[in-house]
Coordinates of C-alpha atoms in Angstrom, one line a residue:
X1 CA -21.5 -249.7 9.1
X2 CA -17.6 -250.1 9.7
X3 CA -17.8 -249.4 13.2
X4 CA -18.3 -251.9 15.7
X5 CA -21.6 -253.0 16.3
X6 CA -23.0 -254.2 19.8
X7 CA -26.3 -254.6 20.3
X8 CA -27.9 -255.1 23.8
X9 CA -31.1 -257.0 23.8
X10 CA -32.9 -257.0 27.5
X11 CA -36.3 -258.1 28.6
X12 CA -38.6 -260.6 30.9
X13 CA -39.1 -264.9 30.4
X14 CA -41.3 -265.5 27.5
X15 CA -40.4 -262.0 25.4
X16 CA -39.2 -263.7 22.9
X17 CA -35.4 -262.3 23.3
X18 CA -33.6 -265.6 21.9
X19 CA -36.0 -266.2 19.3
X20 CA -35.5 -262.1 17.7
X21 CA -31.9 -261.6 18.7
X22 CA -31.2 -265.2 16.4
X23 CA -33.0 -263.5 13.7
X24 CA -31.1 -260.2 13.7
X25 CA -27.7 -262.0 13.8
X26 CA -28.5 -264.0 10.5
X27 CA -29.4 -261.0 9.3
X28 CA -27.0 -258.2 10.0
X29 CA -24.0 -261.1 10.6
X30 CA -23.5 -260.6 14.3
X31 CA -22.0 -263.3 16.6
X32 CA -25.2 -263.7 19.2
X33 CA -24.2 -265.0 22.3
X34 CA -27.4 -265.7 25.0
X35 CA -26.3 -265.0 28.5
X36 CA -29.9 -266.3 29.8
X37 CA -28.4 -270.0 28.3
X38 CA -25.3 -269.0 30.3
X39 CA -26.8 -269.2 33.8
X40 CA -29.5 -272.2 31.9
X41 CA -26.1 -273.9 31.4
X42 CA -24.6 -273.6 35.0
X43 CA -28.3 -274.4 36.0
X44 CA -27.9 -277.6 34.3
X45 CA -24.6 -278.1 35.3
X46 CA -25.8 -277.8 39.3
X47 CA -29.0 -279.9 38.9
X48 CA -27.0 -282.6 36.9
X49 CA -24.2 -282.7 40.2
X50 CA -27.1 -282.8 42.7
X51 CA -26.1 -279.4 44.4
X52 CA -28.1 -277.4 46.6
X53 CA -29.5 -274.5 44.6
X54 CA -29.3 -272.5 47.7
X55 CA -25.4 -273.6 48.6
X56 CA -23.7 -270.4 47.1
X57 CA -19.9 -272.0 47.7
X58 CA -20.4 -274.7 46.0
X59 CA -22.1 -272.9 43.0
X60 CA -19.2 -270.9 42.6
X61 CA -16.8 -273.5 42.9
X62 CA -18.8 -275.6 39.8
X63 CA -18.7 -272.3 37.9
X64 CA -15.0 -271.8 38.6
X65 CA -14.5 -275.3 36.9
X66 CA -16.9 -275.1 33.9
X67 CA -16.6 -273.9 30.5
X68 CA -19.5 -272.2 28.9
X69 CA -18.8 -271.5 25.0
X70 CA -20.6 -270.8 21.8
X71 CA -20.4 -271.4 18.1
X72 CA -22.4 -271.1 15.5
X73 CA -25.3 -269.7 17.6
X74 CA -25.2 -273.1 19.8
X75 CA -23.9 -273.3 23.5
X76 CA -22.0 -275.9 24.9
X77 CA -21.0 -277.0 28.7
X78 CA -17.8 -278.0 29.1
X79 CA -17.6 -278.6 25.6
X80 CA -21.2 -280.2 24.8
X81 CA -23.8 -279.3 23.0
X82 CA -26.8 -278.5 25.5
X83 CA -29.3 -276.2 23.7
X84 CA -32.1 -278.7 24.3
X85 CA -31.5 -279.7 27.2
X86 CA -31.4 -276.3 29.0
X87 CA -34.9 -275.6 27.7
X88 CA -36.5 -278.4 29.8
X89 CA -38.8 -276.8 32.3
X90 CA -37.1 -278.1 35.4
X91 CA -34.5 -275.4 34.5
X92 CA -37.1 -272.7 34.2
X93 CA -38.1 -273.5 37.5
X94 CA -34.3 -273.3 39.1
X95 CA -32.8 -270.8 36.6
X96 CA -34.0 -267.3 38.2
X97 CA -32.8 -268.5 41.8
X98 CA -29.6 -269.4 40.9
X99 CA -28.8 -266.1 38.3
X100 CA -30.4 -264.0 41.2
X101 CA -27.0 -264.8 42.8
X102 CA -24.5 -261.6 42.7
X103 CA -21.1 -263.3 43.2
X104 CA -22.5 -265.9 39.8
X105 CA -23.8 -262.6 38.1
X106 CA -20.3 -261.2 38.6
X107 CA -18.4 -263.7 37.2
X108 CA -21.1 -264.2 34.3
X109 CA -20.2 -260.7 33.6
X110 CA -17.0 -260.9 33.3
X111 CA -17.0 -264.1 30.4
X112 CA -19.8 -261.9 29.0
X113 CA -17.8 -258.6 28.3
X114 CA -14.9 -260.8 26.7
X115 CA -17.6 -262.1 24.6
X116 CA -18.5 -258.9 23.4
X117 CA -14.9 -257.7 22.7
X118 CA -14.4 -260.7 20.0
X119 CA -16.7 -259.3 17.3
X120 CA -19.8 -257.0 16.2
X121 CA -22.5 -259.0 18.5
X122 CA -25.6 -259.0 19.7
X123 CA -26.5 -260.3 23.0
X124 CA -29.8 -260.8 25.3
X125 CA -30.4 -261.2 29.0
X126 CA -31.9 -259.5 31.8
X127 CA -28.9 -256.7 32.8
X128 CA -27.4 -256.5 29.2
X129 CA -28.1 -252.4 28.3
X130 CA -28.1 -251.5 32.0
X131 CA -25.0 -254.0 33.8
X132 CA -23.2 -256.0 31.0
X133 CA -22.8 -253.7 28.1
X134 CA -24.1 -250.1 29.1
X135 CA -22.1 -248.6 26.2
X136 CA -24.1 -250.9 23.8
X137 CA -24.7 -248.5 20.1
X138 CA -28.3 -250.3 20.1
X139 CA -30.4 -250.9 23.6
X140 CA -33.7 -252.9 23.3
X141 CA -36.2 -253.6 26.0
X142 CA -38.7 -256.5 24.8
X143 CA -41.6 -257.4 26.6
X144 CA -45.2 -258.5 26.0
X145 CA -48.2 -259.3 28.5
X146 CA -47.4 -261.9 31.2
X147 CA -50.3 -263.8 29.5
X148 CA -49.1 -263.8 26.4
X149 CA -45.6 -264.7 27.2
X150 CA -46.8 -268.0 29.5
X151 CA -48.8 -268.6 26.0
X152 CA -45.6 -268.7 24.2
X153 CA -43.5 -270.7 27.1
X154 CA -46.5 -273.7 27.1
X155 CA -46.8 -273.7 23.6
X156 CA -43.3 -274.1 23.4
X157 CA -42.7 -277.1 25.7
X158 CA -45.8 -278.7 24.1
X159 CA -43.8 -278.6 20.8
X160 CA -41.0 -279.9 22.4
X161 CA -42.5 -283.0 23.9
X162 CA -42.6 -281.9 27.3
X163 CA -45.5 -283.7 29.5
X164 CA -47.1 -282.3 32.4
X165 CA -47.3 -278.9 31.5
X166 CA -50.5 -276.8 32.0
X167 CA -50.6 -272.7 30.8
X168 CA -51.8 -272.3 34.1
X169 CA -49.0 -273.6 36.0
X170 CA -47.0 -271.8 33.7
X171 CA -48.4 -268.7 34.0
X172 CA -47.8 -268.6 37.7
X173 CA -44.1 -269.8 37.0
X174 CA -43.2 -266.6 34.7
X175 CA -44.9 -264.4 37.4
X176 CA -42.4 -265.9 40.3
X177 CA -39.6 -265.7 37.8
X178 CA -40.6 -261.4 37.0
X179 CA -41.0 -261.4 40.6
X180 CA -37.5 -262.9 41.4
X181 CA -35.5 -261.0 38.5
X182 CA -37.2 -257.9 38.9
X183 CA -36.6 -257.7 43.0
X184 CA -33.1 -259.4 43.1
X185 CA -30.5 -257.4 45.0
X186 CA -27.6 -257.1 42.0
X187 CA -28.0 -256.2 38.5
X188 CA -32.2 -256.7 38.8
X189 CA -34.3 -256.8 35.5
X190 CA -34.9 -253.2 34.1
X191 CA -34.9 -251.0 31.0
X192 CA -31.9 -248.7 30.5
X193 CA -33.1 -245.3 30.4
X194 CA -31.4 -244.9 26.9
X195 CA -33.4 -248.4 25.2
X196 CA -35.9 -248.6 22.5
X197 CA -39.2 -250.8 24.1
X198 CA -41.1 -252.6 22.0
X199 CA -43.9 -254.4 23.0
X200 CA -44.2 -257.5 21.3
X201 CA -48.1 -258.8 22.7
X202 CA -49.6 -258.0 19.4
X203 CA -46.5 -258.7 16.9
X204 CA -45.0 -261.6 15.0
X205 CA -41.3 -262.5 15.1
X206 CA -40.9 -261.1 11.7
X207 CA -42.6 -257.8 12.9
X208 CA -40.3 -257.2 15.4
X209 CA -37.2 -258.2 13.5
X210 CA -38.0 -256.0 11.2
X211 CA -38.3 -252.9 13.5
X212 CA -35.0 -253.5 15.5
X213 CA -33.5 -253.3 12.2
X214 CA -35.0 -250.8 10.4
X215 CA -34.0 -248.6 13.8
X216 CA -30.0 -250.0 14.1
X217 CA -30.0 -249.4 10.2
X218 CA -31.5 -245.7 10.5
X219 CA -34.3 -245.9 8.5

């Protein structure tokens, strides 16, 4: 492939997105950039300044000031590493109502599509195939039961020391968070008429990986 290669990678909490879009970067050498850690990030940055998630000036004005980057499939805020540290739960529970905001969406979108233009890429969010990149050569919708994915997300935060976490509690927390993405008023979660969907319920990472490529490769 000598053309340039951007791959859009879109789909609910829990699908799995980071964990396959990683994988498919190692392996055809595309720069992945995670625009769900983007608004994590600013999430992080907001909790961490004591803002009101619901004070949209503010918000914006924080945003305005910060400096989201990555290297080496790693983000940093305002030039610090933060991969763990916007996986804590408290940031799944702020995350969606703060990215539900259009004016941050906007100005996400902008840093996102400069992103893009730097090399062949592959990047993962909610609006990706439909909003960010619409003109993507590869447009994936992942997804897998509700169930399944609060499976993932406890099992996750179990692994990652996390206390107080329940699947049931969790399970409710993923279904506010489809609720919220799916409903908000700009850019809402969806598949792009033209993307592949793979349900991934039933699959292993490697399993998927291996599709995505096999389609982006032709075979």
């Amino acid at each position: 492939m000598t053309e340039k290669l951007v791959v859009a990678i879109d789909g609910p909490a829990g699908a799995g997105k980071s964990t396959i879009s990683k994988k498919i970067a190692n392996a055809l050498k595309l720069e992945y950039i995670d625009t769900g850690a983007m608004y994590r990030a600013l999430t992080l940055k907001v909790l961490e300044e004591g803002i009101d998630i619901n004070d949209v000036d503010k918000i914006l004005d924080i945003l305005a000031k910060t400096s989201i980057t990555f290297n080496d499939n790693h983000i940093y805020l305002d030039g610090v590493r933060v991969d763990k540290e916007i996986r804590e739960n408290r940031i799944n529970l702020h995350v969606s109502n703060i990215a539900k905001i259009k004016e941050v969406r906007r100005e996400m979108v902008k840093i996102q599509r400069k992103l893009s233009h730097v090399s062949n890429v592959i990047m993962d969010g909610r609006d990706i195939g439909t909003v960010v990149l619409p003109n993507a050569n590869f447009k994936f919708f992942i997804t897998a039961s509700v169930e399944e994915r609060a499976n993932r997300r406890y099992k996750e935060l179990l692994s990652k020391g996390e206390k107080n976490v329940n699947y049931e509690q969790i399970l409710k927390e993923i279904k506010e968070r489809d609720r919220i993405d799916s409903t908000r008023e700009f850019a809402p979660l969806k598949k792009a008429k033209d993307a592949y969907e793979i349900d991934t319920t039933n699959m292993t990472i490697c399993e998927v990986v291996d599709k995505i490529i096999n389609i982006i490769e032709g075979r």
